[in-house]
Amino acid sequence: MARQVEAGGCEALPVRADVRADADVRAMIASVHARFGRLDVLINNAGMTHWVPFRDLDGLSDEMWDEILDVNLVGAFRCARAAAPLLTESSGAVVNVSSISGVLALETASSIAYSASKAALISLTKSLAVALAPRVRVNAVAPAFTDTDWMREHYGATYADRVAAASRTFPLGRIARPEDVAAAIVALVTAGDYITGQTLLVDGGRSVV
């Protein structure tokens, strides 16, 4: 990823950090401040899940809940909290990466805990939009099924069949590409000076059928 950024003519600063550890998060933000002197945009994209069928309630352990919520929800809060002073100085923006699973109760989602964490992230987006106003805007994107290495690895040999089946449920006739999600994030950052506390579904129309 850093090489891709640099190939585009920009400077990259790779930092290893665990969003479950506040010290790691604060050190990451401090590294950004030390190198660049400012922070304009925070994208909260760290996420994880455990794949447990919705109807298998006993299969979803307390430990799974704790880990999913700690990364997907509290991790985003830790990053926003640590970045808030720099973002306030620059009148910056935050974009949280939620999911259509946080909007619709889709049994094809990885687990109830994942869906709940992404719904809570939408609520956190609204709360942070109030807490960080008026200098910092906070929005979210909620992608549907997206073509990522994560999904390819999970479905393995059945991935192509899964994509074909899913694509038939989207009015636009295909699943999302990472570029679709990136474009939505850029739009919220660059073209929405009066937009805050909102969640943009990047779902090819899946949520309206």
Short mmCIF file of N, CA, C and O in Angstrom, two decimals, residues 34-112:
data_model
loop_
_atom_site.label_atom_id
_atom_site.label_comp_id
_atom_site.label_asym_id
_atom_site.label_seq_id
_atom_site.Cartn_x
_atom_site.Cartn_y
_atom_site.Cartn_z
N ALA A 34 4.50 14.28 13.86
CA ALA A 34 5.94 14.52 13.79
C ALA A 34 6.43 14.60 12.34
O ALA A 34 7.30 15.42 12.00
N ARG A 35 5.88 13.77 11.45
CA ARG A 35 6.34 13.72 10.08
C ARG A 35 5.72 14.84 9.23
O ARG A 35 6.42 15.52 8.46
N PHE A 36 4.42 15.06 9.37
CA PHE A 36 3.72 15.97 8.46
C PHE A 36 3.28 17.29 9.11
O PHE A 36 2.95 18.23 8.40
N GLY A 37 3.23 17.31 10.44
CA GLY A 37 2.85 18.53 11.14
C GLY A 37 1.36 18.81 11.16
O GLY A 37 0.92 19.80 11.74
N ARG A 38 0.56 17.93 10.53
CA ARG A 38 -0.88 18.13 10.49
C ARG A 38 -1.58 16.84 10.11
O ARG A 38 -0.95 15.88 9.64
N LEU A 39 -2.88 16.82 10.30
CA LEU A 39 -3.71 15.70 9.88
C LEU A 39 -5.02 16.27 9.36
O LEU A 39 -5.70 17.01 10.08
N ASP A 40 -5.36 15.95 8.12
CA ASP A 40 -6.56 16.49 7.50
C ASP A 40 -7.73 15.52 7.46
O ASP A 40 -8.88 15.93 7.53
N VAL A 41 -7.42 14.23 7.30
CA VAL A 41 -8.49 13.24 7.13
C VAL A 41 -8.13 11.98 7.90
O VAL A 41 -6.99 11.50 7.84
N LEU A 42 -9.11 11.43 8.60
CA LEU A 42 -8.97 10.14 9.27
C LEU A 42 -10.00 9.19 8.67
O LEU A 42 -11.20 9.48 8.67
N ILE A 43 -9.52 8.06 8.14
CA ILE A 43 -10.41 7.02 7.63
C ILE A 43 -10.33 5.84 8.59
O ILE A 43 -9.27 5.21 8.71
N ASN A 44 -11.40 5.54 9.28
CA ASN A 44 -11.43 4.40 10.19
C ASN A 44 -11.87 3.16 9.42
O ASN A 44 -13.07 2.91 9.24
N ASN A 45 -10.88 2.37 8.98
CA ASN A 45 -11.14 1.23 8.11
C ASN A 45 -10.71 -0.09 8.73
O ASN A 45 -10.84 -1.14 8.10
N ALA A 46 -10.18 -0.08 9.93
CA ALA A 46 -9.79 -1.33 10.59
C ALA A 46 -11.04 -2.12 10.94
O ALA A 46 -12.01 -1.57 11.47
N GLY A 47 -11.04 -3.40 10.63
CA GLY A 47 -12.20 -4.21 10.93
C GLY A 47 -11.87 -5.69 10.96
O GLY A 47 -10.88 -6.12 10.37
N MET A 48 -12.70 -6.45 11.67
CA MET A 48 -12.52 -7.90 11.72
C MET A 48 -13.87 -8.53 12.02
O MET A 48 -14.85 -7.84 12.35
N THR A 49 -13.93 -9.84 11.88
CA THR A 49 -15.16 -10.56 12.19
C THR A 49 -14.84 -12.00 12.53
O THR A 49 -13.70 -12.46 12.40
N HIS A 50 -15.85 -12.69 12.99
CA HIS A 50 -15.86 -14.15 13.08
C HIS A 50 -17.07 -14.61 12.30
O HIS A 50 -18.16 -14.03 12.42
N TRP A 51 -16.90 -15.62 11.48
CA TRP A 51 -17.99 -16.10 10.64
C TRP A 51 -18.82 -17.12 11.41
O TRP A 51 -18.40 -18.25 11.64
N VAL A 52 -20.00 -16.68 11.83
CA VAL A 52 -20.92 -17.52 12.60
C VAL A 52 -22.32 -17.31 12.02
O VAL A 52 -22.81 -16.18 12.00
N PRO A 53 -22.98 -18.36 11.53
CA PRO A 53 -24.32 -18.19 10.98
C PRO A 53 -25.26 -17.50 11.96
O PRO A 53 -25.19 -17.72 13.18
N PHE A 54 -26.13 -16.65 11.43
CA PHE A 54 -27.04 -15.87 12.28
C PHE A 54 -27.82 -16.75 13.25
O PHE A 54 -28.04 -16.36 14.41
N ARG A 55 -28.26 -17.90 12.80
CA ARG A 55 -29.13 -18.73 13.64
C ARG A 55 -28.36 -19.55 14.67
O ARG A 55 -28.98 -20.16 15.56
N ASP A 56 -27.05 -19.53 14.59
CA ASP A 56 -26.22 -20.28 15.56
C ASP A 56 -25.87 -19.36 16.73
O ASP A 56 -24.73 -18.92 16.88
N LEU A 57 -26.84 -19.09 17.56
CA LEU A 57 -26.62 -18.15 18.67
C LEU A 57 -25.55 -18.65 19.64
O LEU A 57 -24.74 -17.87 20.14
N ASP A 58 -25.55 -19.95 19.92
CA ASP A 58 -24.57 -20.49 20.85
C ASP A 58 -23.16 -20.49 20.28
O ASP A 58 -22.18 -20.54 21.03
N GLY A 59 -23.06 -20.41 18.96
CA GLY A 59 -21.74 -20.39 18.33
C GLY A 59 -21.04 -19.06 18.44
O GLY A 59 -19.84 -18.97 18.19
N LEU A 60 -21.78 -18.02 18.82
CA LEU A 60 -21.21 -16.67 18.92
C LEU A 60 -20.87 -16.40 20.38
O LEU A 60 -21.71 -16.01 21.18
N SER A 61 -19.61 -16.62 20.72
CA SER A 61 -19.18 -16.55 22.12
C SER A 61 -19.00 -15.11 22.59
O SER A 61 -18.88 -14.18 21.80
N ASP A 62 -18.94 -14.94 23.90
CA ASP A 62 -18.68 -13.62 24.49
C ASP A 62 -17.32 -13.09 24.03
O ASP A 62 -17.17 -11.89 23.79
N GLU A 63 -16.35 -14.00 23.90
CA GLU A 63 -15.02 -13.58 23.47
C GLU A 63 -15.06 -13.03 22.03
O GLU A 63 -14.38 -12.05 21.72
N MET A 64 -15.86 -13.63 21.17
CA MET A 64 -16.02 -13.13 19.80
C MET A 64 -16.66 -11.74 19.81
O MET A 64 -16.21 -10.83 19.11
N TRP A 65 -17.70 -11.58 20.60
CA TRP A 65 -18.35 -10.27 20.72
C TRP A 65 -17.33 -9.21 21.16
O TRP A 65 -17.25 -8.12 20.57
N ASP A 66 -16.57 -9.53 22.19
CA ASP A 66 -15.62 -8.56 22.74
C ASP A 66 -14.60 -8.15 21.69
O ASP A 66 -14.28 -6.96 21.53
N GLU A 67 -14.07 -9.12 20.95
CA GLU A 67 -13.04 -8.81 19.96
C GLU A 67 -13.60 -7.99 18.80
O GLU A 67 -12.99 -7.00 18.37
N ILE A 68 -14.76 -8.38 18.29
CA ILE A 68 -15.36 -7.66 17.17
C ILE A 68 -15.70 -6.23 17.54
O ILE A 68 -15.39 -5.28 16.80
N LEU A 69 -16.32 -6.04 18.69
CA LEU A 69 -16.68 -4.69 19.12
C LEU A 69 -15.45 -3.85 19.42
O LEU A 69 -15.41 -2.65 19.13
N ASP A 70 -14.42 -4.46 19.99
CA ASP A 70 -13.22 -3.73 20.35
C ASP A 70 -12.52 -3.17 19.11
O ASP A 70 -12.04 -2.03 19.10
N VAL A 71 -12.47 -3.97 18.05
CA VAL A 71 -11.82 -3.51 16.82
C VAL A 71 -12.73 -2.59 16.02
O VAL A 71 -12.36 -1.46 15.67
N ASN A 72 -13.93 -3.05 15.72
CA ASN A 72 -14.79 -2.36 14.75
C ASN A 72 -15.42 -1.09 15.30
O ASN A 72 -15.69 -0.16 14.54
N LEU A 73 -15.68 -1.06 16.60
CA LEU A 73 -16.37 0.08 17.19
C LEU A 73 -15.46 0.92 18.09
O LEU A 73 -15.21 2.09 17.82
N VAL A 74 -14.94 0.30 19.13
CA VAL A 74 -14.12 1.06 20.08
C VAL A 74 -12.81 1.49 19.41
O VAL A 74 -12.30 2.58 19.68
N GLY A 75 -12.28 0.68 18.51
CA GLY A 75 -11.07 1.06 17.80
C GLY A 75 -11.26 2.34 17.01
O GLY A 75 -10.38 3.22 16.99
N ALA A 76 -12.41 2.47 16.35
CA ALA A 76 -12.70 3.71 15.62
C ALA A 76 -12.79 4.89 16.57
O ALA A 76 -12.32 6.00 16.24
N PHE A 77 -13.40 4.68 17.72
CA PHE A 77 -13.48 5.77 18.71
C PHE A 77 -12.09 6.16 19.19
O PHE A 77 -11.78 7.36 19.32
N ARG A 78 -11.24 5.18 19.48
CA ARG A 78 -9.89 5.50 19.94
C ARG A 78 -9.14 6.35 18.92
O ARG A 78 -8.45 7.30 19.27
N CYS A 79 -9.27 5.98 17.65
CA CYS A 79 -8.58 6.73 16.59
C CYS A 79 -9.12 8.15 16.49
O CYS A 79 -8.35 9.11 16.37
N ALA A 80 -10.44 8.30 16.55
CA ALA A 80 -11.03 9.63 16.47
C ALA A 80 -10.64 10.47 17.68
O ALA A 80 -10.34 11.66 17.55
N ARG A 81 -10.63 9.86 18.84
CA ARG A 81 -10.26 10.59 20.05
C ARG A 81 -8.82 11.09 19.97
O ARG A 81 -8.53 12.25 20.28
N ALA A 82 -7.91 10.21 19.54
CA ALA A 82 -6.50 10.60 19.46
C ALA A 82 -6.26 11.65 18.38
O ALA A 82 -5.40 12.53 18.53
N ALA A 83 -7.02 11.55 17.29
CA ALA A 83 -6.81 12.46 16.15
C ALA A 83 -7.54 13.78 16.30
O ALA A 83 -7.25 14.73 15.56
N ALA A 84 -8.48 13.87 17.21
CA ALA A 84 -9.35 15.04 17.31
C ALA A 84 -8.60 16.38 17.39
O ALA A 84 -8.97 17.33 16.70
N PRO A 85 -7.55 16.51 18.22
CA PRO A 85 -6.87 17.81 18.28
C PRO A 85 -6.27 18.24 16.94
O PRO A 85 -6.41 19.40 16.55
N LEU A 86 -5.63 17.31 16.23
CA LEU A 86 -5.04 17.66 14.93
C LEU A 86 -6.12 17.95 13.89
O LEU A 86 -5.99 18.88 13.09
N LEU A 87 -7.18 17.16 13.89
CA LEU A 87 -8.26 17.39 12.95
C LEU A 87 -8.95 18.72 13.20
O LEU A 87 -9.37 19.41 12.27
N THR A 88 -9.06 19.09 14.46
CA THR A 88 -9.68 20.37 14.79
C THR A 88 -8.83 21.53 14.28
O THR A 88 -9.34 22.51 13.73
N GLU A 89 -7.52 21.40 14.41
CA GLU A 89 -6.61 22.44 13.92
C GLU A 89 -6.74 22.64 12.41
O GLU A 89 -6.66 23.77 11.91
N SER A 90 -6.96 21.56 11.68
CA SER A 90 -6.99 21.62 10.22
C SER A 90 -8.40 21.71 9.65
O SER A 90 -8.56 21.74 8.43
N SER A 91 -9.41 21.76 10.53
CA SER A 91 -10.81 21.68 10.07
C SER A 91 -10.98 20.46 9.17
O SER A 91 -11.47 20.54 8.04
N GLY A 92 -10.58 19.32 9.69
CA GLY A 92 -10.51 18.09 8.92
C GLY A 92 -11.81 17.30 8.91
O GLY A 92 -12.88 17.80 9.25
N ALA A 93 -11.68 16.04 8.50
CA ALA A 93 -12.84 15.17 8.34
C ALA A 93 -12.51 13.75 8.77
O ALA A 93 -11.36 13.31 8.66
N VAL A 94 -13.54 13.06 9.24
CA VAL A 94 -13.45 11.64 9.58
C VAL A 94 -14.45 10.89 8.72
O VAL A 94 -15.59 11.36 8.54
N VAL A 95 -14.03 9.76 8.17
CA VAL A 95 -14.97 8.86 7.49
C VAL A 95 -14.82 7.48 8.10
O VAL A 95 -13.72 6.90 8.07
N ASN A 96 -15.90 6.98 8.67
CA ASN A 96 -15.91 5.63 9.23
C ASN A 96 -16.42 4.64 8.20
O ASN A 96 -17.40 4.93 7.49
N VAL A 97 -15.78 3.49 8.11
CA VAL A 97 -16.21 2.48 7.15
C VAL A 97 -17.10 1.48 7.88
O VAL A 97 -16.63 0.61 8.61
N SER A 98 -18.40 1.64 7.69
CA SER A 98 -19.39 0.75 8.27
C SER A 98 -19.68 -0.36 7.26
O SER A 98 -18.79 -0.82 6.55
N SER A 99 -20.93 -0.77 7.16
CA SER A 99 -21.30 -1.86 6.25
C SER A 99 -22.81 -1.85 6.06
O SER A 99 -23.56 -1.42 6.93
N ILE A 100 -23.25 -2.37 4.92
CA ILE A 100 -24.68 -2.56 4.73
C ILE A 100 -25.25 -3.48 5.80
O ILE A 100 -26.44 -3.41 6.13
N SER A 101 -24.38 -4.31 6.38
CA SER A 101 -24.81 -5.21 7.45
C SER A 101 -25.21 -4.44 8.70
O SER A 101 -25.89 -4.99 9.58
N GLY A 102 -24.78 -3.18 8.80
CA GLY A 102 -25.19 -2.35 9.91
C GLY A 102 -26.50 -1.64 9.66
O GLY A 102 -27.04 -0.97 10.54
N VAL A 103 -27.03 -1.81 8.44
CA VAL A 103 -28.29 -1.17 8.05
C VAL A 103 -29.39 -2.21 7.84
O VAL A 103 -30.53 -2.01 8.25
N LEU A 104 -29.04 -3.32 7.20
CA LEU A 104 -29.99 -4.39 6.92
C LEU A 104 -29.59 -5.65 7.68
O LEU A 104 -28.41 -5.94 7.84
N ALA A 105 -30.57 -6.40 8.13
CA ALA A 105 -30.30 -7.65 8.83
C ALA A 105 -30.19 -8.77 7.80
O ALA A 105 -31.12 -9.56 7.59
N LEU A 106 -29.03 -8.84 7.16
CA LEU A 106 -28.81 -9.82 6.11
C LEU A 106 -28.19 -11.09 6.68
O LEU A 106 -27.11 -11.04 7.29
N GLU A 107 -28.84 -12.22 6.48
CA GLU A 107 -28.30 -13.47 7.02
C GLU A 107 -27.01 -13.89 6.32
O GLU A 107 -26.30 -14.78 6.78
N THR A 108 -26.69 -13.23 5.20
CA THR A 108 -25.43 -13.51 4.52
C THR A 108 -24.27 -12.79 5.18
O THR A 108 -23.11 -13.01 4.80
N ALA A 109 -24.55 -11.93 6.14
CA ALA A 109 -23.47 -11.25 6.87
C ALA A 109 -22.66 -12.26 7.67
O ALA A 109 -23.12 -13.38 7.95
N SER A 110 -21.47 -11.87 8.05
CA SER A 110 -20.57 -12.83 8.70
C SER A 110 -21.06 -13.27 10.07
O SER A 110 -20.86 -14.41 10.46
N SER A 111 -21.70 -12.37 10.81
CA SER A 111 -22.21 -12.74 12.13
C SER A 111 -23.10 -11.63 12.66
O SER A 111 -23.04 -10.48 12.20
N ILE A 112 -23.91 -11.95 13.65
CA ILE A 112 -24.74 -10.94 14.32
C ILE A 112 -23.85 -9.90 14.98
O ILE A 112 -24.15 -8.70 14.95
#
